[in-house]
Tab-separated table of C-alpha atoms in Angstrom:
chain	number	residue	atom	x	y	z
B	7	MET	CA	2.921	8.228	18.822
B	8	LEU	CA	4.437	7.607	15.396
B	9	GLN	CA	2.300	7.594	12.261
B	10	THR	CA	2.936	5.988	8.890
B	11	PRO	CA	2.495	7.928	5.609
B	12	LEU	CA	-0.914	6.216	5.338
B	13	TYR	CA	-2.255	7.364	8.702
B	14	GLU	CA	-4.621	9.979	7.254
B	15	TRP	CA	-5.855	7.464	4.692
B	16	HIS	CA	-6.626	4.962	7.460
B	17	LYS	CA	-8.521	7.552	9.489
B	18	ALA	CA	-10.464	8.698	6.421
B	19	HIS	CA	-11.464	5.061	5.820
B	20	ASN	CA	-12.708	4.487	9.380
B	21	ALA	CA	-9.907	2.192	10.474
B	22	LYS	CA	-9.753	1.339	14.162
B	23	THR	CA	-6.218	2.146	15.215
B	24	ALA	CA	-4.255	1.155	18.315
B	25	PRO	CA	-0.719	1.560	19.619
B	26	PHE	CA	1.753	-1.029	18.324
B	27	ALA	CA	5.485	-0.738	19.089
B	28	GLY	CA	5.190	3.044	19.446
B	29	TRP	CA	3.113	3.464	16.276
B	30	ASP	CA	-0.585	4.257	15.933
B	31	MET	CA	-1.478	1.429	13.547
B	32	PRO	CA	-4.683	0.250	11.835
B	33	ILE	CA	-5.987	-2.883	13.574
B	34	GLN	CA	-8.991	-3.297	11.304
B	35	TYR	CA	-11.085	-1.482	8.739
B	36	GLU	CA	-14.874	-1.379	8.491
B	37	GLU	CA	-15.413	-4.972	7.385
B	38	GLY	CA	-13.634	-6.348	10.449
B	39	ILE	CA	-10.872	-8.837	11.197
B	40	LEU	CA	-12.730	-11.994	10.114
B	41	ALA	CA	-13.677	-10.559	6.718
B	42	GLU	CA	-10.155	-9.191	6.166
B	43	HIS	CA	-8.689	-12.561	7.149
B	44	ALA	CA	-10.952	-14.444	4.725
B	45	HIS	CA	-10.290	-11.948	1.932
B	46	THR	CA	-6.538	-12.489	2.297
B	47	ARG	CA	-6.913	-16.280	2.213
B	48	GLU	CA	-9.147	-16.162	-0.876
B	49	ASN	CA	-8.316	-12.979	-2.783
B	50	ALA	CA	-5.702	-10.301	-2.079
B	51	SER	CA	-5.205	-7.674	0.628
B	52	VAL	CA	-2.782	-4.840	1.265
B	53	PHE	CA	-1.271	-4.163	4.681
B	54	ASP	CA	0.449	-0.966	5.828
B	55	ILE	CA	3.756	-2.254	7.219
B	56	CYS	CA	5.620	1.058	7.169
B	57	HIS	CA	6.328	0.712	10.904
B	58	MET	CA	8.910	-2.030	10.357
B	59	ALA	CA	12.487	-0.762	10.351
B	60	GLN	CA	14.837	-1.033	7.384
B	61	PHE	CA	18.643	-1.052	7.590
B	62	VAL	CA	21.355	-1.233	4.944
B	63	ALA	CA	24.639	-3.002	5.722
B	64	LYS	CA	27.331	-2.067	3.245
B	65	GLY	CA	31.094	-1.821	3.070
B	66	GLN	CA	34.127	-3.816	2.157
B	67	GLY	CA	34.297	-6.962	4.286
B	68	VAL	CA	30.782	-6.518	5.702
B	69	THR	CA	29.777	-10.037	4.582
B	70	GLU	CA	32.293	-11.623	6.932
B	71	LEU	CA	31.219	-9.340	9.782
B	72	LEU	CA	27.535	-10.047	9.127
B	73	LYS	CA	28.123	-13.813	9.182
B	74	LYS	CA	29.295	-13.441	12.776
B	75	ALA	CA	26.618	-10.925	13.721
B	76	ILE	CA	23.474	-12.865	12.722
B	77	SER	CA	22.386	-16.495	12.367
B	78	HIS	CA	21.598	-16.362	8.635
B	79	ASN	CA	23.566	-18.664	6.374
B	80	LEU	CA	25.069	-16.120	3.975
B	81	ASP	CA	27.345	-18.630	2.232
B	82	THR	CA	24.391	-20.004	0.311
B	83	LEU	CA	22.496	-16.729	-0.091
B	84	ALA	CA	22.851	-15.613	-3.708
B	85	VAL	CA	22.344	-12.027	-4.823
B	86	GLY	CA	18.602	-11.622	-5.450
B	87	LYS	CA	17.656	-13.952	-2.601
B	88	CYS	CA	16.567	-13.217	0.951
B	89	ARG	CA	16.525	-15.314	4.113
B	90	TYR	CA	14.901	-15.386	7.549
B	91	GLY	CA	16.979	-15.677	10.722
B	92	PHE	CA	17.954	-14.167	14.052
B	93	LEU	CA	20.054	-11.589	15.816
B	94	LEU	CA	21.132	-13.378	18.996
B	95	THR	CA	22.483	-12.591	22.428
B	96	GLU	CA	25.633	-14.352	23.655
B	97	GLN	CA	23.213	-16.661	25.507
B	98	GLY	CA	21.575	-17.793	22.277
B	99	THR	CA	18.317	-15.989	23.019
B	100	VAL	CA	16.683	-13.764	20.452
B	101	ILE	CA	17.229	-10.000	20.209
B	102	ASP	CA	15.097	-9.989	17.052
B	103	ASP	CA	14.094	-12.016	14.017
B	104	LEU	CA	14.825	-10.413	10.672
B	105	ILE	CA	14.976	-10.939	6.928
B	106	VAL	CA	18.264	-10.269	5.155
B	107	TYR	CA	18.299	-9.406	1.451
B	108	HIS	CA	21.497	-9.923	-0.531
B	109	LEU	CA	21.567	-6.842	-2.774
B	110	ASP	CA	25.118	-7.050	-4.088
B	111	THR	CA	28.642	-7.955	-3.011
B	112	ASP	CA	29.119	-6.724	0.570
B	113	HIS	CA	25.738	-5.000	0.343
B	114	TYR	CA	22.677	-6.200	2.298
B	115	PHE	CA	19.220	-4.947	3.201
B	116	LEU	CA	17.834	-5.903	6.652
B	117	VAL	CA	14.209	-5.694	7.751
B	118	VAL	CA	13.564	-5.792	11.499
B	119	ASN	CA	10.635	-5.418	13.897
B	120	ALA	CA	9.531	-1.893	14.809
B	121	GLY	CA	9.663	-2.584	18.541
B	122	CYS	CA	13.231	-3.896	18.331
B	123	ALA	CA	14.671	-1.370	15.864
B	124	GLU	CA	16.625	0.652	18.393
B	125	LYS	CA	18.341	-2.244	20.175
B	126	ASP	CA	18.929	-4.023	16.855
B	127	PHE	CA	20.650	-0.978	15.416
B	128	LEU	CA	22.896	-0.611	18.471
B	129	ALA	CA	23.832	-4.308	18.375
B	130	LEU	CA	24.563	-4.153	14.648
B	131	GLN	CA	26.591	-0.966	14.987
B	132	GLU	CA	28.711	-2.754	17.565
B	133	ARG	CA	29.047	-5.960	15.534
B	134	LEU	CA	29.527	-4.476	12.058
B	135	GLY	CA	31.069	-1.109	12.837
B	136	LYS	CA	29.118	2.149	12.746
B	137	GLU	CA	30.352	2.985	9.265
B	138	ASN	CA	28.864	-0.237	7.830
B	139	ILE	CA	25.232	0.056	8.925
B	140	GLU	CA	22.610	2.685	8.121
B	141	ASN	CA	19.018	3.024	9.318
B	142	ILE	CA	17.029	4.013	6.222
B	143	SER	CA	13.625	3.717	7.967
B	144	PRO	CA	12.898	7.488	8.054
B	145	LYS	CA	12.936	7.646	4.252
B	146	SER	CA	11.398	4.232	3.552
B	147	GLY	CA	8.036	2.523	3.489
B	148	LYS	CA	6.638	-0.979	3.106
B	149	ILE	CA	3.344	-2.347	1.805
B	150	ASP	CA	2.512	-6.058	1.889
B	151	LEU	CA	0.333	-7.438	-0.895
B	152	GLN	CA	-0.854	-10.862	0.242
B	153	GLY	CA	-3.283	-13.493	-0.982
B	154	PRO	CA	-3.586	-16.028	-3.809
B	155	LYS	CA	-4.568	-13.282	-6.275
B	156	SER	CA	-1.612	-11.027	-5.470
B	157	LEU	CA	0.408	-12.201	-8.475
B	158	GLU	CA	-2.271	-11.158	-10.960
B	159	VAL	CA	-2.744	-7.876	-9.096
B	160	LEU	CA	0.969	-7.100	-9.181
B	161	GLU	CA	1.268	-7.952	-12.864
B	162	LYS	CA	-1.786	-5.881	-13.733
B	163	LEU	CA	-0.480	-2.889	-11.795
B	164	THR	CA	3.116	-2.951	-13.038
B	165	LYS	CA	2.529	-4.542	-16.454
B	166	GLN	CA	5.489	-6.813	-15.744
B	167	ASN	CA	5.805	-10.576	-15.388
B	168	PHE	CA	6.484	-11.904	-11.880
B	169	HIS	CA	5.853	-15.598	-12.568
B	170	ASP	CA	9.587	-16.286	-12.422
B	171	LEU	CA	10.122	-14.619	-9.058
B	172	LYS	CA	10.500	-17.529	-6.636
B	173	TYR	CA	9.663	-17.727	-2.935
B	174	PHE	CA	12.230	-15.742	-0.896
B	175	SER	CA	13.567	-14.006	-4.017
B	176	PHE	CA	13.340	-10.330	-4.915
B	177	THR	CA	13.813	-7.889	-7.760
B	178	HIS	CA	13.828	-4.125	-8.254
B	179	ILE	CA	11.308	-2.362	-10.446
B	180	GLU	CA	10.667	1.183	-11.500
B	181	TYR	CA	7.130	2.376	-10.762
B	182	LYS	CA	6.026	5.950	-11.591
B	183	GLY	CA	9.610	7.078	-11.218
B	184	HIS	CA	10.159	5.321	-7.889
B	185	LYS	CA	12.495	2.399	-7.277
B	186	ILE	CA	10.628	-0.437	-5.574
B	187	LEU	CA	12.033	-3.661	-4.177
B	188	VAL	CA	9.533	-6.477	-4.794
B	189	SER	CA	10.086	-9.502	-2.585
B	190	ARG	CA	8.096	-12.720	-2.798
B	191	THR	CA	7.702	-13.088	0.956
B	192	GLY	CA	5.095	-12.309	3.572
B	193	TYR	CA	3.552	-13.022	6.922
B	194	THR	CA	0.203	-14.564	6.069
B	195	GLY	CA	1.043	-18.018	4.679
B	196	GLU	CA	-0.394	-16.992	1.309
B	197	LEU	CA	1.230	-16.166	-1.997
B	198	GLY	CA	2.279	-12.571	-1.708
B	199	TYR	CA	4.771	-9.797	-2.092
B	200	GLU	CA	6.405	-7.315	0.223
B	201	LEU	CA	6.908	-3.985	-1.535
B	202	TYR	CA	9.646	-1.700	-0.227
B	203	CYS	CA	9.511	1.835	-1.555
B	204	PRO	CA	10.593	5.388	-0.780
B	205	LYS	CA	8.348	7.083	1.775
B	206	GLU	CA	7.021	9.557	-0.790
B	207	ALA	CA	5.778	6.687	-2.988
B	208	VAL	CA	3.778	4.900	-0.272
B	209	LEU	CA	0.424	6.640	-0.679
B	210	THR	CA	0.423	6.408	-4.492
B	211	LEU	CA	1.378	2.752	-4.450
B	212	TRP	CA	-1.256	1.994	-1.784
B	213	GLU	CA	-4.046	3.740	-3.675
B	214	ASP	CA	-3.011	2.222	-7.001
B	215	LEU	CA	-3.002	-1.280	-5.494
B	216	LEU	CA	-6.444	-0.722	-4.001
B	217	ALA	CA	-7.747	0.326	-7.398
B	218	VAL	CA	-6.998	-3.155	-8.749
B	219	ASP	CA	-9.814	-5.654	-8.253
B	220	PRO	CA	-10.104	-7.541	-5.819
B	221	VAL	CA	-7.645	-5.753	-3.480
B	222	LYS	CA	-8.913	-4.564	-0.081
B	223	PRO	CA	-7.080	-3.175	2.932
B	224	ALA	CA	-6.397	-5.406	5.952
B	225	GLY	CA	-5.142	-4.390	9.377
B	226	LEU	CA	-2.769	-5.788	11.961
B	227	GLY	CA	-5.612	-7.789	13.548
B	228	ALA	CA	-5.993	-9.994	10.473
B	229	ARG	CA	-2.223	-10.046	10.008
B	230	ASP	CA	-1.951	-11.629	13.462
B	231	THR	CA	-4.616	-14.327	12.936
B	232	LEU	CA	-3.178	-15.108	9.487
B	233	ARG	CA	0.392	-15.487	10.742
B	234	LEU	CA	-0.623	-17.531	13.785
B	235	GLU	CA	-2.649	-20.023	11.731
B	236	CYS	CA	0.413	-20.539	9.569
B	237	GLY	CA	2.636	-21.062	12.599
B	238	LEU	CA	4.782	-17.979	11.993
B	239	ALA	CA	6.519	-16.601	15.078
B	240	LEU	CA	5.841	-13.094	16.372
B	241	TYR	CA	8.656	-11.358	18.220
B	242	GLY	CA	7.728	-10.677	21.855
B	243	HIS	CA	5.508	-13.775	21.839
B	244	GLU	CA	7.176	-16.886	20.380
B	245	LEU	CA	10.599	-15.229	20.308
B	246	ASN	CA	12.244	-13.161	23.026
B	247	GLU	CA	15.413	-12.623	25.013
B	248	GLU	CA	14.285	-15.175	27.635
B	249	HIS	CA	14.235	-18.180	25.294
B	250	THR	CA	16.859	-19.754	23.033
B	251	VAL	CA	16.074	-20.463	19.389
B	252	ALA	CA	15.796	-24.177	20.244
B	253	GLU	CA	13.294	-23.355	22.976
B	254	SER	CA	11.254	-21.476	20.361
B	255	ALA	CA	11.470	-24.685	18.263
B	256	LEU	CA	13.151	-22.879	15.359
B	257	ASP	CA	16.650	-24.379	15.671
B	258	GLY	CA	16.097	-26.106	12.325
B	259	MET	CA	16.799	-22.695	10.774
B	260	LEU	CA	20.295	-22.547	12.284
B	261	THR	CA	22.212	-23.867	9.291
B	262	SER	CA	25.009	-21.312	9.093
B	263	GLU	CA	28.456	-22.802	9.621
B	264	ALA	CA	29.915	-19.415	10.522
B	265	ASP	CA	30.891	-18.736	14.109
B	266	TYR	CA	28.092	-16.256	14.862
B	267	ILE	CA	27.271	-14.795	18.262
B	268	GLY	CA	25.074	-17.091	20.369
B	269	LYS	CA	25.424	-20.058	17.981
B	270	GLU	CA	26.077	-22.950	20.362
B	271	GLN	CA	23.775	-21.702	23.128
B	272	ALA	CA	20.932	-21.098	20.646
B	273	LYS	CA	20.735	-24.834	19.922
B	274	ILE	CA	20.161	-25.826	23.558
B	275	VAL	CA	16.761	-26.277	25.197
B	276	LYS	CA	17.405	-24.948	28.686
B	277	ASN	CA	14.055	-24.758	30.459
B	278	GLU	CA	11.035	-24.621	28.186
B	279	ILE	CA	10.010	-25.540	24.676
B	280	LEU	CA	7.359	-24.017	22.436
B	281	VAL	CA	4.418	-26.372	21.842
B	282	PRO	CA	1.682	-25.831	19.211
B	283	LEU	CA	-1.763	-26.539	20.657
B	284	LYS	CA	-5.216	-27.157	19.262
B	285	LEU	CA	-7.879	-26.015	21.724
B	286	GLU	CA	-11.095	-27.956	22.149
B	287	GLY	CA	-13.469	-25.270	20.910
B	288	ARG	CA	-13.840	-21.652	19.867
B	289	ARG	CA	-12.823	-20.218	23.232
B	290	THR	CA	-9.248	-18.988	23.170
B	291	VAL	CA	-6.356	-18.256	25.480
B	292	ARG	CA	-4.103	-15.241	25.189
B	293	ASN	CA	-0.501	-14.213	25.750
B	294	GLY	CA	0.378	-14.727	29.426
B	295	ASP	CA	-2.351	-17.268	30.245
B	296	LEU	CA	-1.033	-20.344	32.042
B	297	VAL	CA	-0.629	-24.001	31.159
B	298	ILE	CA	-1.494	-25.924	34.353
B	299	LYS	CA	-0.310	-29.338	35.475
B	300	GLU	CA	-3.771	-30.916	35.367
B	301	ALA	CA	-7.416	-29.893	35.598
B	302	GLY	CA	-8.047	-28.075	38.875
B	303	SER	CA	-4.342	-27.659	39.592
B	304	SER	CA	-2.820	-24.353	40.612
B	305	GLU	CA	0.629	-25.417	39.461
B	306	ALA	CA	1.793	-23.779	36.230
B	307	ILE	CA	3.914	-25.807	33.836
B	308	GLY	CA	3.976	-23.228	31.069
B	309	THR	CA	2.787	-19.936	29.620
B	310	VAL	CA	0.837	-19.086	26.483
B	311	ALA	CA	2.877	-17.135	23.917
B	312	SER	CA	0.053	-16.521	21.410
B	313	GLY	CA	-3.495	-17.745	21.154
B	314	SER	CA	-6.477	-16.931	18.992
B	315	PHE	CA	-9.615	-18.202	17.444
B	316	ALA	CA	-8.380	-19.427	14.057
B	317	PRO	CA	-10.906	-18.136	11.502
B	318	SER	CA	-9.886	-20.522	8.712
B	319	LEU	CA	-10.091	-23.544	11.024
B	320	GLY	CA	-13.135	-22.776	13.171
B	321	TYR	CA	-11.421	-23.488	16.495
B	322	ALA	CA	-8.825	-21.817	18.675
B	323	VAL	CA	-5.089	-22.499	18.486
B	324	ALA	CA	-2.130	-21.445	20.595
B	325	PHE	CA	1.604	-21.597	21.050
B	326	ALA	CA	2.750	-22.147	24.646
B	327	PHE	CA	6.156	-22.361	26.269
B	328	VAL	CA	6.010	-25.553	28.388
B	329	LYS	CA	8.637	-26.755	30.882
B	330	LYS	CA	10.720	-29.304	29.011
B	331	GLU	CA	9.915	-32.177	31.386
B	332	TYR	CA	6.211	-31.809	30.470
B	333	ALA	CA	6.635	-30.980	26.782
B	334	ASP	CA	6.231	-34.589	25.574
B	335	ARG	CA	2.638	-34.747	26.758
B	336	GLU	CA	-0.134	-35.050	24.199
B	337	ASN	CA	-2.804	-33.279	26.259
B	338	PHE	CA	-2.664	-30.023	28.166
B	339	VAL	CA	-4.957	-27.877	30.309
B	340	LEU	CA	-4.919	-24.109	29.803
B	341	LYS	CA	-6.332	-21.505	32.140
B	342	ALA	CA	-8.045	-18.374	30.799
B	343	GLY	CA	-9.403	-16.355	33.713
B	344	ARG	CA	-11.386	-18.852	35.799
B	345	SER	CA	-12.040	-21.185	32.864
B	346	GLU	CA	-9.998	-24.240	32.079
B	347	ILE	CA	-9.625	-25.217	28.435
B	348	ALA	CA	-8.448	-28.611	27.217
B	349	ALA	CA	-5.838	-28.601	24.461
B	350	GLN	CA	-4.073	-31.199	22.356
B	351	LYS	CA	-0.559	-31.006	21.054
B	352	THR	CA	-0.572	-30.561	17.300
B	353	SER	CA	1.942	-29.486	14.680
B	354	ALA	CA	2.606	-26.090	13.148
B	355	PRO	CA	1.497	-24.720	10.749
B	356	PHE	CA	-2.030	-25.132	12.104
B	357	TYR	CA	-3.492	-24.149	8.734
B	358	THR	CA	-1.865	-26.113	5.930
B	359	LYS	CA	-3.623	-24.878	2.789
B	360	GLY	CA	-1.629	-21.627	2.444
B	361	THR	CA	-0.442	-20.723	-1.058
B	362	ALA	CA	2.846	-19.015	-0.043
B	363	ARG	CA	5.099	-21.659	-1.582
B	364	ILE	CA	3.041	-22.342	-4.688
B	365	LYS	CA	5.066	-22.902	-7.861
B	366	LEU	CA	4.259	-20.326	-10.535
B	367	SER	CA	6.560	-21.256	-13.399
G	22	MET	CA	-26.876	2.277	15.209
G	23	LYS	CA	-29.383	3.993	17.475
G	24	ASN	CA	-30.068	2.460	20.853
G	25	PRO	CA	-33.788	1.498	20.912
G	26	GLU	CA	-35.910	3.714	23.169
G	27	ASN	CA	-37.911	0.795	24.593
G	28	LEU	CA	-34.909	-0.854	26.287
G	29	LEU	CA	-33.120	-0.319	29.572
G	30	TYR	CA	-29.317	-0.201	29.650
G	31	ALA	CA	-26.578	-1.037	32.140
G	32	GLU	CA	-23.390	1.006	32.280
G	33	SER	CA	-21.531	-2.258	31.664
G	34	HIS	CA	-23.162	-2.302	28.174
G	35	GLU	CA	-25.954	-4.871	28.510
G	36	TRP	CA	-29.538	-4.132	27.495
G	37	LEU	CA	-32.778	-5.388	29.051
G	38	LYS	CA	-36.159	-5.490	27.363
G	39	VAL	CA	-38.928	-5.851	29.919
G	40	GLU	CA	-41.944	-7.906	28.741
G	41	GLY	CA	-44.353	-8.281	31.653
G	42	GLY	CA	-42.513	-10.240	34.346
G	43	GLU	CA	-39.929	-11.465	31.870
G	44	GLY	CA	-36.904	-9.862	30.310
G	45	VAL	CA	-34.702	-10.360	27.251
G	46	ILE	CA	-31.013	-9.516	27.676
G	47	GLY	CA	-28.219	-8.824	25.214
G	48	ILE	CA	-25.157	-6.664	24.750
G	49	THR	CA	-25.405	-3.222	23.193
G	50	ASP	CA	-24.372	-2.081	19.752
G	51	PHE	CA	-21.575	-0.061	21.356
G	52	ALA	CA	-20.327	-3.222	23.101
G	53	GLN	CA	-20.307	-5.351	19.955
G	54	ASP	CA	-18.660	-2.579	17.964
G	55	SER	CA	-15.945	-2.115	20.602
G	56	LEU	CA	-15.223	-5.838	20.723
G	57	GLY	CA	-15.107	-6.356	16.969
G	58	ASP	CA	-15.885	-9.730	15.394
G	59	ILE	CA	-17.254	-11.984	18.131
G	60	THR	CA	-15.917	-15.547	18.004
G	61	PHE	CA	-17.146	-17.168	21.228
G	62	ILE	CA	-20.053	-16.712	23.639
G	63	GLU	CA	-20.522	-18.440	26.993
G	64	LEU	CA	-23.928	-18.103	28.655
G	65	PRO	CA	-25.478	-19.435	31.867
G	66	GLN	CA	-27.822	-22.419	31.929
G	67	VAL	CA	-31.590	-22.370	32.193
G	68	GLY	CA	-32.580	-22.371	35.879
G	69	GLU	CA	-29.555	-20.472	37.152
G	70	LYS	CA	-30.340	-17.527	39.413
G	71	PHE	CA	-28.448	-14.236	39.499
G	72	THR	CA	-28.433	-10.924	41.276
G	73	GLN	CA	-28.061	-7.596	39.531
G	74	GLY	CA	-24.450	-6.887	38.544
G	75	GLN	CA	-23.364	-10.512	38.881
G	76	GLU	CA	-21.156	-11.896	36.133
G	77	MET	CA	-23.195	-14.289	34.000
G	78	GLY	CA	-21.211	-14.962	30.847
G	79	THR	CA	-18.379	-14.109	28.504
G	80	VAL	CA	-18.052	-12.792	24.976
G	81	GLU	CA	-14.785	-13.128	23.127
G	82	SER	CA	-13.681	-11.449	19.938
G	83	VAL	CA	-10.517	-11.923	17.942
G	84	LYS	CA	-8.851	-9.165	19.930
G	85	ALA	CA	-10.558	-9.140	23.327
G	86	ALA	CA	-12.593	-10.971	25.945
G	87	SER	CA	-15.305	-9.329	27.990
G	88	ASP	CA	-17.529	-10.467	30.861
G	89	ILE	CA	-21.287	-9.991	30.673
G	90	TYR	CA	-23.114	-8.813	33.800
G	91	MET	CA	-26.721	-9.453	34.758
G	92	PRO	CA	-28.725	-6.209	34.590
G	93	CYS	CA	-31.340	-7.365	37.147
G	94	ASP	CA	-32.128	-10.019	39.767
G	95	CYS	CA	-33.510	-12.933	37.783
G	96	GLU	CA	-33.674	-16.594	36.837
G	97	VAL	CA	-32.635	-17.744	33.374
G	98	ILE	CA	-35.530	-19.299	31.426
G	99	ALA	CA	-34.033	-19.508	27.899
G	100	VAL	CA	-30.697	-19.202	26.145
G	101	ASN	CA	-30.217	-18.136	22.517
G	102	GLU	CA	-28.397	-21.235	21.226
G	103	GLU	CA	-28.382	-19.781	17.734
G	104	ALA	CA	-26.218	-16.885	18.912
G	105	VAL	CA	-23.911	-19.287	20.769
G	106	ASN	CA	-23.449	-21.288	17.576
G	107	ASN	CA	-23.246	-18.215	15.314
G	108	PRO	CA	-21.614	-15.460	17.382
G	109	GLU	CA	-21.614	-13.116	14.378
G	110	LEU	CA	-25.363	-12.637	14.989
G	111	VAL	CA	-24.436	-10.457	17.958
G	112	ASN	CA	-22.349	-8.221	15.693
G	113	LYS	CA	-24.992	-8.070	12.993
G	114	ASP	CA	-28.114	-7.633	15.086
G	115	PRO	CA	-27.321	-6.968	18.761
G	116	TYR	CA	-30.882	-5.852	19.614
G	117	GLY	CA	-32.645	-8.523	17.550
G	118	SER	CA	-31.524	-12.018	16.575
G	119	GLY	CA	-28.333	-11.517	18.579
G	120	TRP	CA	-30.171	-11.508	21.927
G	121	LEU	CA	-28.482	-13.696	24.564
G	122	ILE	CA	-30.871	-14.871	27.310
G	123	ARG	CA	-34.487	-14.652	28.460
G	124	VAL	CA	-35.114	-14.376	32.204
G	125	SER	CA	-37.903	-14.104	34.724
G	126	ILE	CA	-37.296	-10.842	36.542
G	127	GLN	CA	-37.214	-11.224	40.326
G	128	GLY	CA	-37.000	-7.730	41.721
G	129	ALA	CA	-36.512	-4.139	40.745
G	130	THR	CA	-34.622	-2.904	37.710
G	131	ASP	CA	-33.226	0.125	39.557
G	132	GLY	CA	-30.028	1.732	38.385
G	133	LEU	CA	-30.558	1.018	34.694
G	134	LEU	CA	-30.449	3.837	32.179
G	135	ASN	CA	-32.760	4.945	29.405
G	136	ALA	CA	-31.462	5.094	25.831
G	137	GLN	CA	-30.560	8.770	26.000
G	138	ASP	CA	-28.604	8.539	29.270
G	139	TYR	CA	-26.872	5.363	28.100
G	140	ALA	CA	-25.721	7.089	24.896
G	141	GLY	CA	-23.753	9.465	27.132
G	142	LYS	CA	-21.785	6.481	28.535
G	143	CYS	CA	-20.704	5.264	25.116
G	144	VAL	CA	-17.352	6.912	24.726
G	145	HIS	CA	-14.410	5.061	23.212
């Protein structure tokens, strides 16, 4: 199994690790998922995200090729900005979701999911030309600093001002001789920064961040409850090659006017649509559990994509793919093992007090 | 945490404290630690009867769900509502305030382990 540059640090700090997309990753540290979740909502946490893959697309004319390769609207993406979007199949289903950073003219930085890196790279090689895409993951790392206090932490650490860095914008800084890309983005719904650095800088940056009060480490367990509460999709759950973007209820993001692969199909709801659900209590459902037609029924009308107790809300929430003819219902019945759980349709994000978009200047 | 010497243990990670003809039942420290932060507990109702090894409840954590099995033949005489309402008690104090149910024991407690033998079963 693959290990990040922080693996020994995690082990030395009693992290519980588990396999994730081929990597042995920290799920939680000693304080546990609920404490790490709360600390991120109220203070600031760091997450080891070195497993995610990083590509560079560069070369004359690559912008035009990229516009056809991915769903991102690049016409309105200025240098210094980044944007979320999809790499699609011809059928409009999702090979991966990714963030694209506009570094310079015909020069982009792409961040993709660890579990999809291989197929993404092959698809991009085919769509952009092998000479225009490079996988820089082996020499790169990523640390996420997330939480309402992350701005003051970052400024204290770097002695620079980041008040002017807007949501989905980035800048490069020099830190102890290393070039770091600082991006005001994240996966927790809170104000935060994703820090991309050379592999050899990861441990120093991690330890230096942790030395700033009130930073604590958080694992992938808290990352998952934080992202779910804020309605953020997780590839392999809310997004996959079986559902179109419209079925994942993210077709609002498809604003590019370019003729990209999968464009028309991606906007069609074929069979199912993703529905956000509020469960009636603390008991949860999990990926693969069924949505049934009515209480006591054995007929499935959908499948749970993600579900969890939502620590900041005090009840469980879920996303489920429901057959489109049933998707207009207000009430649903979910089946977890032998138990049936009542659920109400709600809207995402489930948790609405996140600070991610807060105006700083 | 050390497993108390005065308890009996099931291989499925429940503990039983025998007090005369009655018993107090919970899940072990190893079980709570393996599950992580517990977020939901479902327990049987007072008056329900069970046989040893029968499934009697569920504990859920953020990352997992696990069934709880009855360590002996018994009838439920009390349920720890405080633990149901504050599942973190089971993480904090699995052998104390995080107890789950009180039962009247109706038969033998064969097949349960002492603290030392149970410790040998606690391997991640």
